[in-house]
Amino acid sequence: MDVSWTVWALTIVGLSALIAVDFFIGRKPHDVSTKEAGIWTIVWIALAVLFGVGLMVAGESQASGEFFAGFITEKSLSVDNLFVFVLIMAKFSVPSHLQQRVLLIGVLIALVLRAIFIAAGAAVIANFSWVFYIFGAFLIYTAWKLIQEARAGEDEEDWEENRLLKKIETRFGVDDKYHGTKLFIQKNGKRIMTPLMVVMLAIGMTDVLFALDSIPAIFGLTQDPYIVFTANAFALMGLRQLYFLIGGLLKKLVHLSYGLSVILGFIGVKLVLHALHENGVHTPEISIPFSLSVIGGVLVITTITSLIASKKQAAAEAEEAAKAEVAEKAETAGPADEESKTLS
């Protein structure tokens, strides 16, 4: 897709305006209701759909398909990332009314970082086609690792700060309580960070790790920097509202890791086949419509099986609780019956 600098400029201005709207919505700290989160989640998804349809109307059907495939993949990976956000929020005991501000800044940091990664990735791909082998191998390895962790039941119950974050905390100092939306305060004549600043840094650093698998994944679906950038931007926008909307559902998506591993593995294979094709080896090329159907199908199946498994688990836990309650009542009633017989 041949994109002029004018289109790039208009796109960036348009996305900046949407980000400004998002900032305006969340400028005042408050507890986000499910209704508010649901409405804005639908709005952001609708805007992404309109953008993709707009590409098709403009005669760029190939670019439209690539955008939707990339958007769905990046959105799925973003949902998985919300698990880590939940752990970080719990680790720092972030007040509920400040969580939206943390997420908003985190999304802005992610956009900037991914823009840099995309520019670097596009430059490398343009000059070194063999990098597709590396991207493909990395995605296949990541898929295998996700499956291993899921089978081992390695669900992270806590989140640990990395060394860089600990050094920053030691260098600047951190207060022991939140001060509204302030990031720095003066204490004993020294300027120190608030816990809110530390949380924002933690999410920003985590976004760097997230980009390591999401950027190669989308480059496996399209090598067009414009589509890569817009798909990432639309996937990240609305992530804040999605956090509050599906916060309770995250624990029910027990098979999400399996679904994402299949998607990443599929894209990894697609990248390797593309690299072989580029080097003159006659290999089948996986089309975008087929990729889109595979990604969508895997997510639908994963969601359905996750909800069924969660329902069965909840029923089993309820049954165990009921049995424990009956046993406790029987144990309590036993001594009482013995005492009654003795008195009689």
mmCIF file of N, CA and C in Angstrom, residues 73-145:
data_model
loop_
_atom_site.group_PDB
_atom_site.id
_atom_site.type_symbol
_atom_site.label_atom_id
_atom_site.label_comp_id
_atom_site.label_asym_id
_atom_site.label_seq_id
_atom_site.Cartn_x
_atom_site.Cartn_y
_atom_site.Cartn_z
ATOM 1 N N THR A 73 -5.472 -9.763 16.148
ATOM 2 C CA THR A 73 -4.326 -10.397 16.813
ATOM 3 C C THR A 73 -3.783 -9.522 17.931
ATOM 4 N N GLU A 74 -3.572 -8.240 17.638
ATOM 5 C CA GLU A 74 -3.038 -7.322 18.649
ATOM 6 C C GLU A 74 -4.012 -7.130 19.804
ATOM 7 N N LYS A 75 -5.307 -7.095 19.510
ATOM 8 C CA LYS A 75 -6.314 -6.949 20.563
ATOM 9 C C LYS A 75 -6.305 -8.165 21.477
ATOM 10 N N SER A 76 -6.147 -9.340 20.875
ATOM 11 C CA SER A 76 -6.104 -10.578 21.657
ATOM 12 C C SER A 76 -4.889 -10.600 22.576
ATOM 13 N N LEU A 77 -3.741 -10.213 22.040
ATOM 14 C CA LEU A 77 -2.523 -10.159 22.855
ATOM 15 C C LEU A 77 -2.663 -9.112 23.954
ATOM 16 N N SER A 78 -3.363 -8.010 23.658
ATOM 17 C CA SER A 78 -3.577 -6.962 24.658
ATOM 18 C C SER A 78 -4.435 -7.463 25.809
ATOM 19 N N VAL A 79 -5.436 -8.299 25.488
ATOM 20 C CA VAL A 79 -6.282 -8.876 26.539
ATOM 21 C C VAL A 79 -5.433 -9.740 27.467
ATOM 22 N N ASP A 80 -4.524 -10.520 26.882
ATOM 23 C CA ASP A 80 -3.629 -11.342 27.694
ATOM 24 C C ASP A 80 -2.748 -10.463 28.571
ATOM 25 N N ASN A 81 -2.362 -9.295 28.049
ATOM 26 C CA ASN A 81 -1.519 -8.381 28.819
ATOM 27 C C ASN A 81 -2.251 -7.803 30.026
ATOM 28 N N LEU A 82 -3.577 -7.761 29.944
ATOM 29 C CA LEU A 82 -4.355 -7.216 31.057
ATOM 30 C C LEU A 82 -4.158 -8.037 32.324
ATOM 31 N N PHE A 83 -3.846 -9.331 32.173
ATOM 32 C CA PHE A 83 -3.563 -10.160 33.343
ATOM 33 C C PHE A 83 -2.418 -9.552 34.151
ATOM 34 N N VAL A 84 -1.381 -9.129 33.445
ATOM 35 C CA VAL A 84 -0.208 -8.558 34.104
ATOM 36 C C VAL A 84 -0.565 -7.200 34.719
ATOM 37 N N PHE A 85 -1.372 -6.411 34.025
ATOM 38 C CA PHE A 85 -1.808 -5.122 34.565
ATOM 39 C C PHE A 85 -2.546 -5.314 35.895
ATOM 40 N N VAL A 86 -3.390 -6.353 35.950
ATOM 41 C CA VAL A 86 -4.128 -6.643 37.179
ATOM 42 C C VAL A 86 -3.156 -6.947 38.322
ATOM 43 N N LEU A 87 -2.119 -7.737 38.019
ATOM 44 C CA LEU A 87 -1.117 -8.088 39.028
ATOM 45 C C LEU A 87 -0.357 -6.857 39.511
ATOM 46 N N ILE A 88 -0.003 -5.960 38.569
ATOM 47 C CA ILE A 88 0.731 -4.742 38.937
ATOM 48 C C ILE A 88 -0.138 -3.850 39.819
ATOM 49 N N MET A 89 -1.398 -3.689 39.445
ATOM 50 C CA MET A 89 -2.320 -2.863 40.237
ATOM 51 C C MET A 89 -2.448 -3.424 41.654
ATOM 52 N N ALA A 90 -2.528 -4.756 41.759
ATOM 53 C CA ALA A 90 -2.658 -5.389 43.075
ATOM 54 C C ALA A 90 -1.370 -5.249 43.879
ATOM 55 N N LYS A 91 -0.230 -5.380 43.182
ATOM 56 C CA LYS A 91 1.071 -5.294 43.844
ATOM 57 C C LYS A 91 1.246 -3.949 44.544
ATOM 58 N N PHE A 92 0.843 -2.865 43.870
ATOM 59 C CA PHE A 92 1.022 -1.520 44.420
ATOM 60 C C PHE A 92 -0.242 -0.984 45.090
ATOM 61 N N SER A 93 -1.266 -1.821 45.229
ATOM 62 C CA SER A 93 -2.522 -1.421 45.893
ATOM 63 C C SER A 93 -3.028 -0.085 45.350
ATOM 64 N N VAL A 94 -3.130 0.005 44.028
ATOM 65 C CA VAL A 94 -3.576 1.255 43.398
ATOM 66 C C VAL A 94 -5.056 1.488 43.697
ATOM 67 N N PRO A 95 -5.416 2.655 44.242
ATOM 68 C CA PRO A 95 -6.834 2.958 44.505
ATOM 69 C C PRO A 95 -7.641 2.856 43.213
ATOM 70 N N SER A 96 -8.866 2.354 43.299
ATOM 71 C CA SER A 96 -9.681 2.112 42.108
ATOM 72 C C SER A 96 -9.900 3.367 41.275
ATOM 73 N N HIS A 97 -10.012 4.542 41.942
ATOM 74 C CA HIS A 97 -10.288 5.773 41.188
ATOM 75 C C HIS A 97 -9.056 6.305 40.454
ATOM 76 N N LEU A 98 -7.858 5.744 40.763
ATOM 77 C CA LEU A 98 -6.638 6.175 40.080
ATOM 78 C C LEU A 98 -6.199 5.189 38.994
ATOM 79 N N GLN A 99 -6.819 4.028 38.950
ATOM 80 C CA GLN A 99 -6.387 3.001 38.004
ATOM 81 C C GLN A 99 -6.543 3.434 36.547
ATOM 82 N N GLN A 100 -7.607 4.181 36.248
ATOM 83 C CA GLN A 100 -7.802 4.621 34.866
ATOM 84 C C GLN A 100 -6.704 5.574 34.427
ATOM 85 N N ARG A 101 -6.205 6.438 35.333
ATOM 86 C CA ARG A 101 -5.116 7.350 34.984
ATOM 87 C C ARG A 101 -3.839 6.549 34.692
ATOM 88 N N VAL A 102 -3.574 5.540 35.512
ATOM 89 C CA VAL A 102 -2.407 4.691 35.304
ATOM 90 C C VAL A 102 -2.465 4.017 33.936
ATOM 91 N N LEU A 103 -3.623 3.468 33.608
ATOM 92 C CA LEU A 103 -3.781 2.773 32.334
ATOM 93 C C LEU A 103 -3.669 3.720 31.150
ATOM 94 N N LEU A 104 -4.198 4.929 31.301
ATOM 95 C CA LEU A 104 -4.140 5.908 30.214
ATOM 96 C C LEU A 104 -2.690 6.249 29.872
ATOM 97 N N ILE A 105 -1.893 6.547 30.890
ATOM 98 C CA ILE A 105 -0.484 6.856 30.665
ATOM 99 C C ILE A 105 0.250 5.626 30.138
ATOM 100 N N GLY A 106 -0.135 4.443 30.642
ATOM 101 C CA GLY A 106 0.487 3.214 30.177
ATOM 102 C C GLY A 106 0.249 2.986 28.691
ATOM 103 N N VAL A 107 -0.965 3.285 28.227
ATOM 104 C CA VAL A 107 -1.299 3.137 26.806
ATOM 105 C C VAL A 107 -0.497 4.128 25.966
ATOM 106 N N LEU A 108 -0.343 5.364 26.448
ATOM 107 C CA LEU A 108 0.438 6.370 25.728
ATOM 108 C C LEU A 108 1.898 5.917 25.589
ATOM 109 N N ILE A 109 2.443 5.378 26.672
ATOM 110 C CA ILE A 109 3.822 4.875 26.635
ATOM 111 C C ILE A 109 3.931 3.731 25.629
ATOM 112 N N ALA A 110 2.929 2.849 25.640
ATOM 113 C CA ALA A 110 2.933 1.709 24.721
ATOM 114 C C ALA A 110 2.891 2.166 23.270
ATOM 115 N N LEU A 111 2.088 3.181 22.976
ATOM 116 C CA LEU A 111 1.992 3.697 21.610
ATOM 117 C C LEU A 111 3.331 4.236 21.120
ATOM 118 N N VAL A 112 4.002 5.007 21.981
ATOM 119 C CA VAL A 112 5.291 5.585 21.610
ATOM 120 C C VAL A 112 6.324 4.478 21.389
ATOM 121 N N LEU A 113 6.382 3.525 22.322
ATOM 122 C CA LEU A 113 7.354 2.437 22.217
ATOM 123 C C LEU A 113 7.116 1.590 20.969
ATOM 124 N N ARG A 114 5.849 1.302 20.699
ATOM 125 C CA ARG A 114 5.546 0.458 19.539
ATOM 126 C C ARG A 114 5.820 1.190 18.231
ATOM 127 N N ALA A 115 5.614 2.503 18.231
ATOM 128 C CA ALA A 115 5.937 3.282 17.025
ATOM 129 C C ALA A 115 7.425 3.178 16.717
ATOM 130 N N ILE A 116 8.250 3.225 17.767
ATOM 131 C CA ILE A 116 9.698 3.095 17.595
ATOM 132 C C ILE A 116 10.049 1.688 17.108
ATOM 133 N N PHE A 117 9.447 0.678 17.735
ATOM 134 C CA PHE A 117 9.701 -0.714 17.353
ATOM 135 C C PHE A 117 9.271 -0.974 15.914
ATOM 136 N N ILE A 118 8.131 -0.405 15.519
ATOM 137 C CA ILE A 118 7.617 -0.609 14.165
ATOM 138 C C ILE A 118 8.556 0.015 13.135
ATOM 139 N N ALA A 119 9.021 1.241 13.428
ATOM 140 C CA ALA A 119 9.943 1.912 12.503
ATOM 141 C C ALA A 119 11.237 1.109 12.361
ATOM 142 N N ALA A 120 11.738 0.609 13.485
ATOM 143 C CA ALA A 120 12.967 -0.179 13.452
ATOM 144 C C ALA A 120 12.739 -1.498 12.711
ATOM 145 N N GLY A 121 11.608 -2.147 12.998
ATOM 146 C CA GLY A 121 11.298 -3.417 12.353
ATOM 147 C C GLY A 121 11.137 -3.271 10.849
ATOM 148 N N ALA A 122 10.449 -2.189 10.415
ATOM 149 C CA ALA A 122 10.245 -1.953 8.980
ATOM 150 C C ALA A 122 11.572 -1.714 8.276
ATOM 151 N N ALA A 123 12.467 -0.983 8.949
ATOM 152 C CA ALA A 123 13.776 -0.700 8.344
ATOM 153 C C ALA A 123 14.601 -1.974 8.201
ATOM 154 N N VAL A 124 14.558 -2.819 9.216
ATOM 155 C CA VAL A 124 15.316 -4.072 9.176
ATOM 156 C C VAL A 124 14.775 -4.997 8.094
ATOM 157 N N ILE A 125 13.426 -5.120 8.029
ATOM 158 C CA ILE A 125 12.803 -6.000 7.036
ATOM 159 C C ILE A 125 13.099 -5.538 5.617
ATOM 160 N N ALA A 126 13.117 -4.220 5.412
ATOM 161 C CA ALA A 126 13.364 -3.676 4.077
ATOM 162 C C ALA A 126 14.772 -3.997 3.582
ATOM 163 N N ASN A 127 15.706 -4.166 4.508
ATOM 164 C CA ASN A 127 17.099 -4.391 4.115
ATOM 165 C C ASN A 127 17.584 -5.822 4.313
ATOM 166 N N PHE A 128 16.929 -6.548 5.194
ATOM 167 C CA PHE A 128 17.375 -7.908 5.502
ATOM 168 C C PHE A 128 16.171 -8.848 5.542
ATOM 169 N N SER A 129 15.913 -9.533 4.449
ATOM 170 C CA SER A 129 14.743 -10.418 4.381
ATOM 171 C C SER A 129 14.878 -11.626 5.306
ATOM 172 N N TRP A 130 16.134 -11.990 5.641
ATOM 173 C CA TRP A 130 16.337 -13.151 6.501
ATOM 174 C C TRP A 130 15.811 -12.950 7.914
ATOM 175 N N VAL A 131 15.481 -11.704 8.258
ATOM 176 C CA VAL A 131 14.969 -11.446 9.606
ATOM 177 C C VAL A 131 13.632 -12.147 9.824
ATOM 178 N N PHE A 132 12.927 -12.494 8.727
ATOM 179 C CA PHE A 132 11.667 -13.235 8.855
ATOM 180 C C PHE A 132 11.891 -14.584 9.524
ATOM 181 N N TYR A 133 13.046 -15.206 9.256
ATOM 182 C CA TYR A 133 13.362 -16.476 9.911
ATOM 183 C C TYR A 133 13.448 -16.293 11.428
ATOM 184 N N ILE A 134 14.085 -15.186 11.829
ATOM 185 C CA ILE A 134 14.238 -14.908 13.260
ATOM 186 C C ILE A 134 12.882 -14.630 13.895
ATOM 187 N N PHE A 135 12.086 -13.774 13.249
ATOM 188 C CA PHE A 135 10.746 -13.471 13.763
ATOM 189 C C PHE A 135 9.907 -14.747 13.873
ATOM 190 N N GLY A 136 9.958 -15.564 12.816
ATOM 191 C CA GLY A 136 9.168 -16.788 12.807
ATOM 192 C C GLY A 136 9.590 -17.744 13.906
ATOM 193 N N ALA A 137 10.899 -17.946 14.035
ATOM 194 C CA ALA A 137 11.415 -18.846 15.069
ATOM 195 C C ALA A 137 11.067 -18.334 16.463
ATOM 196 N N PHE A 138 11.151 -17.011 16.650
ATOM 197 C CA PHE A 138 10.837 -16.435 17.957
ATOM 198 C C PHE A 138 9.368 -16.655 18.317
ATOM 199 N N LEU A 139 8.473 -16.478 17.353
ATOM 200 C CA LEU A 139 7.043 -16.658 17.612
ATOM 201 C C LEU A 139 6.718 -18.125 17.905
ATOM 202 N N ILE A 140 7.351 -19.035 17.180
ATOM 203 C CA ILE A 140 7.135 -20.465 17.435
ATOM 204 C C ILE A 140 7.641 -20.823 18.834
ATOM 205 N N TYR A 141 8.787 -20.276 19.210
ATOM 206 C CA TYR A 141 9.326 -20.521 20.557
ATOM 207 C C TYR A 141 8.386 -19.956 21.617
ATOM 208 N N THR A 142 7.878 -18.740 21.377
ATOM 209 C CA THR A 142 6.951 -18.116 22.325
ATOM 210 C C THR A 142 5.683 -18.951 22.466
ATOM 211 N N ALA A 143 5.186 -19.480 21.342
ATOM 212 C CA ALA A 143 3.990 -20.326 21.366
ATOM 213 C C ALA A 143 4.233 -21.581 22.200
ATOM 214 N N TRP A 144 5.393 -22.212 21.977
ATOM 215 C CA TRP A 144 5.744 -23.409 22.748
ATOM 216 C C TRP A 144 5.850 -23.088 24.245
ATOM 217 N N LYS A 145 6.444 -21.951 24.549
ATOM 218 C CA LYS A 145 6.612 -21.550 25.947
ATOM 219 C C LYS A 145 5.254 -21.307 26.613
#
